[in-house]
Amino acid sequence: MTQEFHLSVTPVGADKYLVRTELVAPGVRLAEEQVEWPIDEWLNQAKHLLNDPLTGLLQNQDRHRYSSLYHSTADRDDFGEETIATASVPTSLVSLGQQLYAAIFQGTLHDSWMMAQAIANHSGEVLRLRLGLKDRRLARLPWEVMHAGGLNPIEGFRPLATGTDVVFCRYQPIFTGITPLETHQGPLKILMAIAAPTDRETLELQREARHLQAELQTPASANAPEIQLTILSQPDREQLAQALEQGDYQVFHYAGHSNLGASGGDIYLVSERTGLTEKLSGEDLAGLLVNNGIRMAVFNSCRGADAATAEWFDEDLGPSIGERNLAEALVRRGIPGVLAMAERIPDRVALTLSQLFYRNLKQGYPVDLSLSRARAGLIAAYGSHQLYWALPILFLQPGFDGQLLATAQEEPQESVGEDFPETVSHSLSETINHCLQQIAANPQDYEAYNLLGSALYQRSAVADAIAAYEKALQIHPNYADAHNNLGVVFYEQGRIADAIAAYQRALTLNPDHQSANENLNLALQHLEEDSVEVVSGVEPPTPAPVTPVPAQSPAARRWKWGLGVGLFCSAILVFGLYRSLSQPPTAIEFPPVPATLGGDPNSSESITARASQHFRQGEIEAGVKAVEILLDREVLNFANAAIASVSDRQLDRPEISFLRGRIAWQAIQKGDPNYSLDDTRRFWEQAVRGDSTNLTYQNALGFAYYAEGELRRANQTWLRVLELAESQGSATSPSAEVLTAYAGLALVSYEAAQAQSPAQRLERLQRAQELYQLVLSTDPTRFGLESLGKNWLWTPTALQNWRSLSQSSEAG
């Protein structure tokens, strides 16, 4: 179930607006506020932050060219470094999001919003925020980046549009109305029209689309809705109309080029008879879609919706010559749901978004929740510093709940709501509310924080649960129950080494702690069955439990009485909780990972034990070498267990930061969802800050930037390697690190070429070929495809691009 919270924003004067609630759940107060907003300032910030990810990436590239392959890097930054260095740095997306959030939710609107969240949380329901904007300038602002900036059990510290407790969409307050939708009982049928500007791009899109098509054909479960994807390649107007009329589709997905236009924008198709481009206006397309029962339109194309960076927009006169976009045309015509891009995004990112979005629809989630989860997936894949997650703009008509299909009685496998009976769910909410009240009365009540963490963990608010446990330990570092409970959360996240350390700390404080004892055995067995001994002096229980056992404090037992707490009171306490939870926890010194008993000294278990011992004794270099052996063997759990023995004061050493980044990097290649590229990049940036002259660290950081799509930063980092090598006297006789940097520059040039005009593309490909030939002629063994395939630093994407360079070199 979902609760609604609709807001409308109406201009009443110069930069003055009336913001009011239009629809709220029972028990939530209606509210309105007249506000004055600095729209021009926000638009200016947004223009800098949301610059076109494709054109912005490669702007000013042609200012410099390599005069030779070995020369000073001061004049060879091919990615506009001089321009960037002198440009003023705008605010962050988080900062802009916080400004927008605070501007919307102020005064009585804030109180109403907090009440709505508390009621939705209490009933275990999703809260849907719909924002209706009656001003074109307002529509250009990226409201999708709204950010509460606070850590609380309801929202968490994340952009509003990426959560699952609160989902976000826009609506058109002046829409003409839609006919009530009949429940669709059959499979969800999607028509994907691909109209890429080049044959090569069309083939690539077709290949990826067919992978998605095959994936969607496999049902997620017996009760999950069936999804059928039909691909229509390079259609003209007649073929598109015929496909829509005959296919009984519910979703229309367009991948190609679009633009603004006086008739609601245009999409570009290809005439079968003439081979020339032909336009289909947004208004004509809207009529075609409405007449054929389309409920959802998805546009993977540029200028599909209003954007802050639109150059065609006159601040005084509005859109030039009355130009409108596709989303506006379709929404006004009554299409229930429209998803469009504010800016262009790379095809690979768009395909990732499509995969994430449709996978969630396949689970039975509504459109807005599916998009929220897809945004979170983009952040995990590309990092929150990339703006891709903020570019999709979703419009849902007020009468449409986002459910494209009637689902079976069974809820989706990963339902947002809990699977507890109603009374249990309410009990958890009441426990959370009671804990908040206790904490407000006594901020040093560590037992209240511990119980709060357990309740939040049961509500799947994992990050908030960890914060609550860590706050309990900040107040009372020797609280064994909190250490054990923190270990339970780490274990469920797959952070086995962290879980082991937490359990060991609990047992050091309380050797008779039965739950920690059982949990430690389970975690050790997860690393290697019967290979690790429990902490000295602790007798192992028999048998070990199947799942970790959280500890129940005396306070938890005392508080099992009826907890009648006002919901509005708990909502007001949220920000007080944030201030408490967001304080950094005190450092906790964990006991060492236990050593193995006898066995092969070259086994992973023995090496882990030796590495742990080295780290405990402060022998960092020896410990690092041992962990590198484990990483070369790709036994990441053992490497993590060894790193857990590093003391807090040593964790910031560059060699340790590098190892932690490598663990995350290799885990990502294995598909481990507990790590992200953002983790790797942060660790390697920390390593470089600690030792900026280390070529290995710099090269690894370059690959991290490259994997994130940060081509300019990757380019700068690899140029820095050459500069360092030249100063160290190794450039004249290239080492493996120097050649790796040249290989990286070749990859960047190859990747950058794909977004250029034919003439520029040829120039950049030639540059990439020069660098490729230099590297391969110097060390053909190390940089051959077979050897690189065994190199942990080279990702499948990097290998594929290197293979493409090899093939084009052979063809040339």
PDB file of N, CA and C in Angstrom, residues 43-52 90-91 308-309:
ATOM      1  N   LEU A  43      19.141  28.038 -10.519  1.00  0.00           N
ATOM      2  CA  LEU A  43      19.338  27.623 -11.904  1.00  0.00           C
ATOM      3  C   LEU A  43      20.807  27.720 -12.296  1.00  0.00           C
ATOM      4  N   ASN A  44      21.478  28.748 -11.827  1.00  0.00           N
ATOM      5  CA  ASN A  44      22.898  28.896 -12.129  1.00  0.00           C
ATOM      6  C   ASN A  44      23.705  27.752 -11.529  1.00  0.00           C
ATOM      7  N   GLN A  45      23.383  27.373 -10.286  1.00  0.00           N
ATOM      8  CA  GLN A  45      24.053  26.227  -9.669  1.00  0.00           C
ATOM      9  C   GLN A  45      23.784  24.957 -10.470  1.00  0.00           C
ATOM     10  N   ALA A  46      22.525  24.775 -10.840  1.00  0.00           N
ATOM     11  CA  ALA A  46      22.149  23.555 -11.558  1.00  0.00           C
ATOM     12  C   ALA A  46      22.821  23.478 -12.921  1.00  0.00           C
ATOM     13  N   LYS A  47      22.980  24.621 -13.590  1.00  0.00           N
ATOM     14  CA  LYS A  47      23.646  24.624 -14.894  1.00  0.00           C
ATOM     15  C   LYS A  47      25.064  24.076 -14.786  1.00  0.00           C
ATOM     16  N   HIS A  48      25.767  24.476 -13.729  1.00  0.00           N
ATOM     17  CA  HIS A  48      27.134  23.990 -13.543  1.00  0.00           C
ATOM     18  C   HIS A  48      27.153  22.520 -13.147  1.00  0.00           C
ATOM     19  N   LEU A  49      26.245  22.149 -12.261  1.00  0.00           N
ATOM     20  CA  LEU A  49      26.275  20.789 -11.726  1.00  0.00           C
ATOM     21  C   LEU A  49      25.752  19.764 -12.710  1.00  0.00           C
ATOM     22  N   LEU A  50      24.761  20.150 -13.514  1.00  0.00           N
ATOM     23  CA  LEU A  50      24.116  19.200 -14.413  1.00  0.00           C
ATOM     24  C   LEU A  50      24.479  19.471 -15.854  1.00  0.00           C
ATOM     25  N   ASN A  51      25.713  19.905 -16.077  1.00  0.00           N
ATOM     26  CA  ASN A  51      26.159  20.106 -17.444  1.00  0.00           C
ATOM     27  C   ASN A  51      26.087  18.797 -18.193  1.00  0.00           C
ATOM     28  N   ASP A  52      25.735  18.864 -19.467  1.00  0.00           N
ATOM     29  CA  ASP A  52      25.562  17.676 -20.301  1.00  0.00           C
ATOM     30  C   ASP A  52      26.725  16.714 -20.088  1.00  0.00           C
ATOM     31  N   PRO A  90      31.167  25.224  -8.401  1.00  0.00           N
ATOM     32  CA  PRO A  90      29.830  25.434  -7.868  1.00  0.00           C
ATOM     33  C   PRO A  90      29.586  24.556  -6.658  1.00  0.00           C
ATOM     34  N   THR A  91      28.452  24.726  -6.066  1.00  0.00           N
ATOM     35  CA  THR A  91      28.069  23.911  -4.922  1.00  0.00           C
ATOM     36  C   THR A  91      27.862  22.468  -5.352  1.00  0.00           C
ATOM     37  N   ALA A 308      17.808  22.481 -16.579  1.00  0.00           N
ATOM     38  CA  ALA A 308      18.417  23.751 -16.184  1.00  0.00           C
ATOM     39  C   ALA A 308      19.421  24.240 -17.207  1.00  0.00           C
ATOM     40  N   THR A 309      20.015  23.326 -17.961  1.00  0.00           N
ATOM     41  CA  THR A 309      21.092  23.696 -18.883  1.00  0.00           C
ATOM     42  C   THR A 309      20.592  24.048 -20.271  1.00  0.00           C
TER      43      THR A 309
END
